[in-house]
């Protein structure tokens, strides 16, 4: 009726009615005996535990008349000899609907159908093939005959590349034909030689077999597809095939065998060592974690330009993301340096944090209008207690613009102040402080004491500077006066300088052996200079350079520069002795006037050297 | 359980099973197993021994459990298997196997209806009968062969010779007329029964112990090892223990005892014995004694489980501390066997510990099980060794000796301490004893196996040598 199924409407209705019924009535607890359920009372337990499985099996449904089975002959698709086997089949499942006729046909001519259901498991392997021409041109080998090569390829095909089996079954017997052929021929020497490789069947190892097969495969592959045209997979295969190294493989296997044949003691030792290694690793990890924690406590936050620019730069979400990236990178590099030992607790930033950071989340949502509010947030989060200056003084609280990393001692700071750039200057400062009766070691080096001491030292050094300038000026004045005096008697002065020069050389000569005895002198020269202030070592060095014309250019140069500086300071320091200084100036000027054009440096060094010598002489 | 209805056919894709009512025949030295492929135990288990009574009319053969244990006069018990684990007497071997198949599986085929006696009284309406008989005469020749309907899968030991293999297919095709045949090695099938395609199969049978490395369902021939230290060796060891005991332990088989009285442990037996006018031969007595010894092996003999060998250090003292096991002979003589119960099987693992006398020389060291395994593994490619050692399948009736597996496990772990060695020994007796048959049952019932059968047509085309090409 109207294309609707007749029974459809009737069939659905009662189902709906049935479902509606139990919903209205009291809930029945499943799987619990009626008596037990009655004991629950009005409040049944919210969760009832019962076994779902413990039910009787449903009665077998009658599905109509018995479906008969038939012992049916069939042939297999994978066979080509037409073997007919019989198996049991349901009559209804037969391929064609001829089952009605079966009983009759079984007697007369057996109905045979072909079963292809197992064809999918009939799989062979692909083995490269080659023609005779190809073999002759490319694949010949002194070690392998054509016959044996063919045998190998057959084996590979038969055993589907199972090399262990191939090697196990490999039993190549050169066919009798070739032998017979050889025997029928004359016992020619050439013939015998030609037959030689065929004569004894060689014992081949797996590697030999593989090497031969892979070699041929690679060559054939190259012939079929030129290397340029291979795609990535093909080329990878080609690489593997062509790079097979039987020796390497053999060594690997012998190692593997050796590993397997270890005795009990060795195995136990290895186990012990592995356990030990694990223990050490764990201890190291723990140590790393502890160290990491300590470091994170001690280390100051990473200086960052944006911070110095103020919080104003972090108002946009982009800037915040950048900041996060920076911190994340720093954190990661730190982690990498410590070996990735993840200690307990959470010491690192992860990428997920950017999502969870309240400020960034706020910024991404807040508009420019509410920027001020968000600016205020960090201030609220870190309240700073301010102390009145009196208390600050009392509790010794100090504020710093910038903290340097690490821990320093106050006494170290004081000691550092005593030291100037040069040793001489340091000594001078020390002398000045001694004059002021300040102890070498200050017992309680608080930061305030340090500040005061710093002021003092800076004053001392200023004074020293002033004195230096004054002495320089005085010296110049004196030189000018002396020049004025000497204008009249110039010739006499020249003779004097000549004599000085001749005197100077012998002294140099005498001291040469010293420098050779202690070859370090060149290197240590600076220290010597600093300590004694007489510059002997460098003077020697100079002498060397001059006399032997050795090309110790760099060393000499350095030495010269130092001596230069020292020389000046020496002059300054002991410039009080006027007469000595005067003579020095005279000589230096004389020398500089006569100096060969070796350059300014050289002349300066000579000058300082001479001045040193003169100093020495004067002291003596 | 997904099978909602046990009468519906399982899906072909489920396990690729497709039974063609093939028969699996697994002949061994002690018993011959036969049954239909697809079943879980062999239906027919017959002794491989047969009885022979020589008379003027020629030898009379007796097969089957019931016949050969019957003490008849001049009855000899023989076995067609040779000392090297290959069939020696093909003629009777064929008969024994045929008996195993026909007695329980196929039944005897109807003979010529004209001669079988059933049609004797039907002469009256003979005309119609004669026509029918004439029509059927062509088929009679074939009908007499026992395996006309069923393909046959046979098992062979791993060291079987080419000649023997060709003989197998000749018997199956010519004598039994099977439509298709296949030959598979016991090692491979035992591995299949354990659900493994690769592994080392240790088969300790009656006459031989064999170790067979199998890779992807193929025997690695170079690695196959065998030794005569197996169940019969243990029996001989027990005999020697009986002889060396003070006083000597009497070994009386069941058939000699008519009635027995209870006696104290160690006291001489008080039994009445049977007398025979024409007694059975010595070979019969030996065979019957062997039954008693088998029982003794099952109930008393124990393998020293390790660690260390039984003769090492304090092990023997420790063994003495364990309680003994009582055993009563068929004639009532009984005793508690203490430490000596460890001795018979020790020779399987430790050649030096084996008892020796003039007839039983000291076994060779390389015949002990651990040395066999070592030799087998040595012959395998280095890469495959760890895989094989992970799947060591233990099978054969003699592995049911108490604590055998513990000892074997210890021996293997001593030889190969650095690999992960795993023994796979089915717990049930049937699976352990008939593993090769069960594997054959699985293999022959697979749909994908259909294409591997050697058909009659192929046999006729290529000759018996085809078995070498196809069954490798």
mmCIF file of C-alpha atoms in Angstrom, chain A residues 396-607:
data_model
loop_
_atom_site.group_PDB
_atom_site.id
_atom_site.type_symbol
_atom_site.label_atom_id
_atom_site.label_comp_id
_atom_site.label_asym_id
_atom_site.label_seq_id
_atom_site.Cartn_x
_atom_site.Cartn_y
_atom_site.Cartn_z
ATOM 1 C CA UNK A 396 73.796 47.925 56.936
ATOM 2 C CA UNK A 397 71.369 47.698 54.046
ATOM 3 C CA UNK A 398 72.753 48.733 50.757
ATOM 4 C CA UNK A 399 71.160 49.085 47.388
ATOM 5 C CA UNK A 400 72.871 48.440 44.122
ATOM 6 C CA UNK A 401 72.100 49.505 40.620
ATOM 7 C CA UNK A 402 73.637 46.409 39.296
ATOM 8 C CA UNK A 403 74.850 43.253 40.892
ATOM 9 C CA UNK A 404 77.894 41.509 39.616
ATOM 10 C CA UNK A 405 77.810 37.768 39.560
ATOM 11 C CA UNK A 406 79.603 35.710 42.125
ATOM 12 C CA UNK A 407 80.709 36.304 45.651
ATOM 13 C CA UNK A 408 83.460 38.730 46.636
ATOM 14 C CA UNK A 409 85.092 39.547 49.907
ATOM 15 C CA UNK A 410 85.274 43.080 51.220
ATOM 16 C CA UNK A 411 88.966 42.681 52.008
ATOM 17 C CA UNK A 412 89.567 41.695 48.398
ATOM 18 C CA UNK A 413 88.014 44.913 47.311
ATOM 19 C CA UNK A 414 90.293 46.881 49.596
ATOM 20 C CA UNK A 415 93.332 45.018 48.386
ATOM 21 C CA UNK A 416 92.378 45.712 44.815
ATOM 22 C CA UNK A 417 92.336 49.415 45.523
ATOM 23 C CA UNK A 418 95.884 49.344 46.772
ATOM 24 C CA UNK A 419 97.060 48.038 43.481
ATOM 25 C CA UNK A 420 97.733 50.403 40.664
ATOM 26 C CA UNK A 421 98.521 49.604 37.066
ATOM 27 C CA UNK A 422 102.244 49.422 37.594
ATOM 28 C CA UNK A 423 104.244 48.008 40.385
ATOM 29 C CA UNK A 424 106.055 51.236 41.025
ATOM 30 C CA UNK A 425 102.825 53.097 41.399
ATOM 31 C CA UNK A 426 101.585 50.421 43.784
ATOM 32 C CA UNK A 427 104.692 50.807 45.855
ATOM 33 C CA UNK A 428 104.237 54.514 45.905
ATOM 34 C CA UNK A 429 100.654 54.165 47.062
ATOM 35 C CA UNK A 430 101.761 51.719 49.735
ATOM 36 C CA UNK A 431 104.445 54.129 50.902
ATOM 37 C CA UNK A 432 101.931 56.939 51.092
ATOM 38 C CA UNK A 433 99.488 54.809 53.062
ATOM 39 C CA UNK A 434 102.274 53.696 55.384
ATOM 40 C CA UNK A 435 103.075 57.321 55.946
ATOM 41 C CA UNK A 436 99.444 57.810 56.968
ATOM 42 C CA UNK A 437 99.780 54.836 59.317
ATOM 43 C CA UNK A 438 97.064 52.754 57.742
ATOM 44 C CA UNK A 439 97.474 49.043 58.376
ATOM 45 C CA UNK A 440 98.060 46.670 55.463
ATOM 46 C CA UNK A 441 95.086 44.564 56.446
ATOM 47 C CA UNK A 442 92.001 46.339 57.614
ATOM 48 C CA UNK A 443 90.299 44.159 60.158
ATOM 49 C CA UNK A 444 86.633 44.838 59.462
ATOM 50 C CA UNK A 445 86.223 45.724 55.821
ATOM 51 C CA UNK A 446 82.595 46.754 55.805
ATOM 52 C CA UNK A 447 81.225 48.412 52.751
ATOM 53 C CA UNK A 448 81.374 51.804 54.418
ATOM 54 C CA UNK A 449 84.976 51.333 55.363
ATOM 55 C CA UNK A 450 85.547 50.310 51.806
ATOM 56 C CA UNK A 451 83.962 53.473 50.518
ATOM 57 C CA UNK A 452 86.086 55.628 52.762
ATOM 58 C CA UNK A 453 89.187 53.753 51.823
ATOM 59 C CA UNK A 454 88.358 54.187 48.186
ATOM 60 C CA UNK A 455 88.122 57.913 48.606
ATOM 61 C CA UNK A 456 91.440 57.951 50.391
ATOM 62 C CA UNK A 457 93.198 55.945 47.770
ATOM 63 C CA UNK A 458 91.809 58.042 44.980
ATOM 64 C CA UNK A 459 93.093 61.136 46.748
ATOM 65 C CA UNK A 460 96.521 59.576 47.193
ATOM 66 C CA UNK A 461 96.762 58.664 43.559
ATOM 67 C CA UNK A 462 95.655 62.136 42.549
ATOM 68 C CA UNK A 463 98.372 63.641 44.682
ATOM 69 C CA UNK A 464 100.925 61.299 43.189
ATOM 70 C CA UNK A 465 99.841 62.378 39.736
ATOM 71 C CA UNK A 466 100.232 65.990 40.631
ATOM 72 C CA UNK A 467 103.714 65.361 41.971
ATOM 73 C CA UNK A 468 104.646 63.579 38.796
ATOM 74 C CA UNK A 469 103.530 66.461 36.660
ATOM 75 C CA UNK A 470 105.379 68.886 38.852
ATOM 76 C CA UNK A 471 108.609 66.933 38.600
ATOM 77 C CA UNK A 472 108.292 66.732 34.878
ATOM 78 C CA UNK A 473 107.890 70.441 34.569
ATOM 79 C CA UNK A 474 110.823 71.053 36.883
ATOM 80 C CA UNK A 475 112.984 68.687 34.949
ATOM 81 C CA UNK A 476 112.179 70.410 31.705
ATOM 82 C CA UNK A 477 112.974 73.729 33.202
ATOM 83 C CA UNK A 478 116.314 72.445 34.310
ATOM 84 C CA UNK A 479 117.120 70.981 30.938
ATOM 85 C CA UNK A 480 116.345 74.209 29.255
ATOM 86 C CA UNK A 481 118.572 76.065 31.688
ATOM 87 C CA UNK A 482 121.348 73.623 31.151
ATOM 88 C CA UNK A 483 121.027 73.944 27.384
ATOM 89 C CA UNK A 484 121.312 77.632 27.732
ATOM 90 C CA UNK A 485 124.497 77.245 29.734
ATOM 91 C CA UNK A 486 125.980 74.719 27.388
ATOM 92 C CA UNK A 487 125.535 76.630 24.186
ATOM 93 C CA UNK A 488 128.962 78.085 24.589
ATOM 94 C CA UNK A 489 130.861 74.852 25.134
ATOM 95 C CA UNK A 490 129.206 72.397 22.672
ATOM 96 C CA UNK A 491 132.333 70.615 21.367
ATOM 97 C CA UNK A 492 133.341 69.438 24.771
ATOM 98 C CA UNK A 493 129.965 67.776 25.298
ATOM 99 C CA UNK A 494 130.271 65.767 22.107
ATOM 100 C CA UNK A 495 133.553 64.244 23.188
ATOM 101 C CA UNK A 496 131.933 63.241 26.411
ATOM 102 C CA UNK A 497 129.129 61.382 24.670
ATOM 103 C CA UNK A 498 131.624 59.515 22.507
ATOM 104 C CA UNK A 499 133.303 58.215 25.583
ATOM 105 C CA UNK A 500 130.037 57.160 27.067
ATOM 106 C CA UNK A 501 129.175 55.199 23.971
ATOM 107 C CA UNK A 502 132.446 53.284 23.992
ATOM 108 C CA UNK A 503 132.009 52.600 27.661
ATOM 109 C CA UNK A 504 128.518 51.382 27.150
ATOM 110 C CA UNK A 505 129.244 48.576 24.731
ATOM 111 C CA UNK A 506 131.633 46.603 26.934
ATOM 112 C CA UNK A 507 129.087 46.483 29.724
ATOM 113 C CA UNK A 508 126.613 44.982 27.311
ATOM 114 C CA UNK A 509 129.062 42.370 26.223
ATOM 115 C CA UNK A 510 129.730 41.311 29.749
ATOM 116 C CA UNK A 511 126.161 40.632 30.454
ATOM 117 C CA UNK A 512 125.411 38.591 27.368
ATOM 118 C CA UNK A 513 126.427 35.287 28.965
ATOM 119 C CA UNK A 514 123.804 35.832 31.630
ATOM 120 C CA UNK A 515 121.006 35.910 29.203
ATOM 121 C CA UNK A 516 122.264 32.793 27.504
ATOM 122 C CA UNK A 517 122.580 30.928 30.730
ATOM 123 C CA UNK A 518 118.994 31.669 31.586
ATOM 124 C CA UNK A 519 117.126 31.728 28.343
ATOM 125 C CA UNK A 520 113.941 32.616 30.187
ATOM 126 C CA UNK A 521 115.228 36.035 30.828
ATOM 127 C CA UNK A 522 113.518 37.419 27.770
ATOM 128 C CA UNK A 523 110.205 36.205 28.972
ATOM 129 C CA UNK A 524 110.709 36.990 32.631
ATOM 130 C CA UNK A 525 112.334 40.238 31.862
ATOM 131 C CA UNK A 526 109.241 42.203 32.647
ATOM 132 C CA UNK A 527 108.944 40.742 36.104
ATOM 133 C CA UNK A 528 112.542 41.433 36.799
ATOM 134 C CA UNK A 529 112.062 44.951 35.700
ATOM 135 C CA UNK A 530 109.101 45.411 37.884
ATOM 136 C CA UNK A 531 110.752 43.919 40.893
ATOM 137 C CA UNK A 532 114.147 45.593 40.778
ATOM 138 C CA UNK A 533 113.487 48.438 38.520
ATOM 139 C CA UNK A 534 116.870 48.111 36.892
ATOM 140 C CA UNK A 535 115.860 46.457 33.626
ATOM 141 C CA UNK A 536 118.926 44.260 33.213
ATOM 142 C CA UNK A 537 117.170 41.514 31.350
ATOM 143 C CA UNK A 538 115.770 43.713 28.716
ATOM 144 C CA UNK A 539 118.971 45.475 28.282
ATOM 145 C CA UNK A 540 120.533 42.139 27.514
ATOM 146 C CA UNK A 541 117.816 41.337 25.098
ATOM 147 C CA UNK A 542 118.535 44.483 23.278
ATOM 148 C CA UNK A 543 122.130 43.735 23.209
ATOM 149 C CA UNK A 544 121.394 40.420 21.613
ATOM 150 C CA UNK A 545 119.374 41.962 18.941
ATOM 151 C CA UNK A 546 121.974 44.450 18.134
ATOM 152 C CA UNK A 547 124.987 42.221 18.119
ATOM 153 C CA UNK A 548 123.711 39.070 16.551
ATOM 154 C CA UNK A 549 121.157 40.740 14.346
ATOM 155 C CA UNK A 550 118.805 37.951 15.258
ATOM 156 C CA UNK A 551 115.299 38.223 14.042
ATOM 157 C CA UNK A 552 113.595 37.918 17.430
ATOM 158 C CA UNK A 553 111.542 40.813 16.317
ATOM 159 C CA UNK A 554 108.395 40.259 18.340
ATOM 160 C CA UNK A 555 109.960 39.457 21.636
ATOM 161 C CA UNK A 556 112.357 42.300 21.403
ATOM 162 C CA UNK A 557 109.715 44.668 20.400
ATOM 163 C CA UNK A 558 107.548 43.823 23.364
ATOM 164 C CA UNK A 559 110.405 44.037 25.697
ATOM 165 C CA UNK A 560 111.362 47.393 24.337
ATOM 166 C CA UNK A 561 107.973 48.868 24.796
ATOM 167 C CA UNK A 562 107.833 47.772 28.377
ATOM 168 C CA UNK A 563 111.219 48.994 29.133
ATOM 169 C CA UNK A 564 110.250 52.237 27.569
ATOM 170 C CA UNK A 565 107.459 52.740 29.984
ATOM 171 C CA UNK A 566 109.429 51.573 32.938
ATOM 172 C CA UNK A 567 112.309 53.689 32.038
ATOM 173 C CA UNK A 568 110.209 56.792 32.118
ATOM 174 C CA UNK A 569 108.733 55.932 35.412
ATOM 175 C CA UNK A 570 112.101 55.198 36.852
ATOM 176 C CA UNK A 571 113.196 58.513 35.748
ATOM 177 C CA UNK A 572 110.232 60.080 37.395
ATOM 178 C CA UNK A 573 110.634 58.187 40.559
ATOM 179 C CA UNK A 574 114.257 58.940 41.121
ATOM 180 C CA UNK A 575 114.348 62.204 39.416
ATOM 181 C CA UNK A 576 115.097 63.989 42.676
ATOM 182 C CA UNK A 577 118.743 63.537 42.182
ATOM 183 C CA UNK A 578 119.248 66.428 39.890
ATOM 184 C CA UNK A 579 122.756 65.895 38.807
ATOM 185 C CA UNK A 580 122.166 62.324 37.790
ATOM 186 C CA UNK A 581 119.088 63.225 35.891
ATOM 187 C CA UNK A 582 120.936 65.953 34.186
ATOM 188 C CA UNK A 583 123.672 63.681 32.928
ATOM 189 C CA UNK A 584 121.094 61.244 31.741
ATOM 190 C CA UNK A 585 119.352 63.889 29.718
ATOM 191 C CA UNK A 586 122.586 64.932 28.236
ATOM 192 C CA UNK A 587 123.542 61.483 27.133
ATOM 193 C CA UNK A 588 120.113 60.684 25.860
ATOM 194 C CA UNK A 589 119.983 63.750 23.794
ATOM 195 C CA UNK A 590 123.377 63.130 22.428
ATOM 196 C CA UNK A 591 122.485 59.587 21.474
ATOM 197 C CA UNK A 592 119.208 60.544 19.947
ATOM 198 C CA UNK A 593 120.937 63.064 17.833
ATOM 199 C CA UNK A 594 123.417 60.507 16.560
ATOM 200 C CA UNK A 595 120.938 57.667 16.356
ATOM 201 C CA UNK A 596 120.838 55.644 13.186
ATOM 202 C CA UNK A 597 117.538 55.781 11.405
ATOM 203 C CA UNK A 598 116.398 52.499 12.981
ATOM 204 C CA UNK A 599 113.167 54.000 14.084
ATOM 205 C CA UNK A 600 111.765 55.724 17.067
ATOM 206 C CA UNK A 601 111.277 52.640 19.117
ATOM 207 C CA UNK A 602 114.827 51.525 18.922
ATOM 208 C CA UNK A 603 116.157 54.898 19.873
ATOM 209 C CA UNK A 604 113.799 55.116 22.770
ATOM 210 C CA UNK A 605 114.881 51.779 24.086
ATOM 211 C CA UNK A 606 118.485 52.714 23.790
ATOM 212 C CA UNK A 607 117.736 55.837 25.654
#
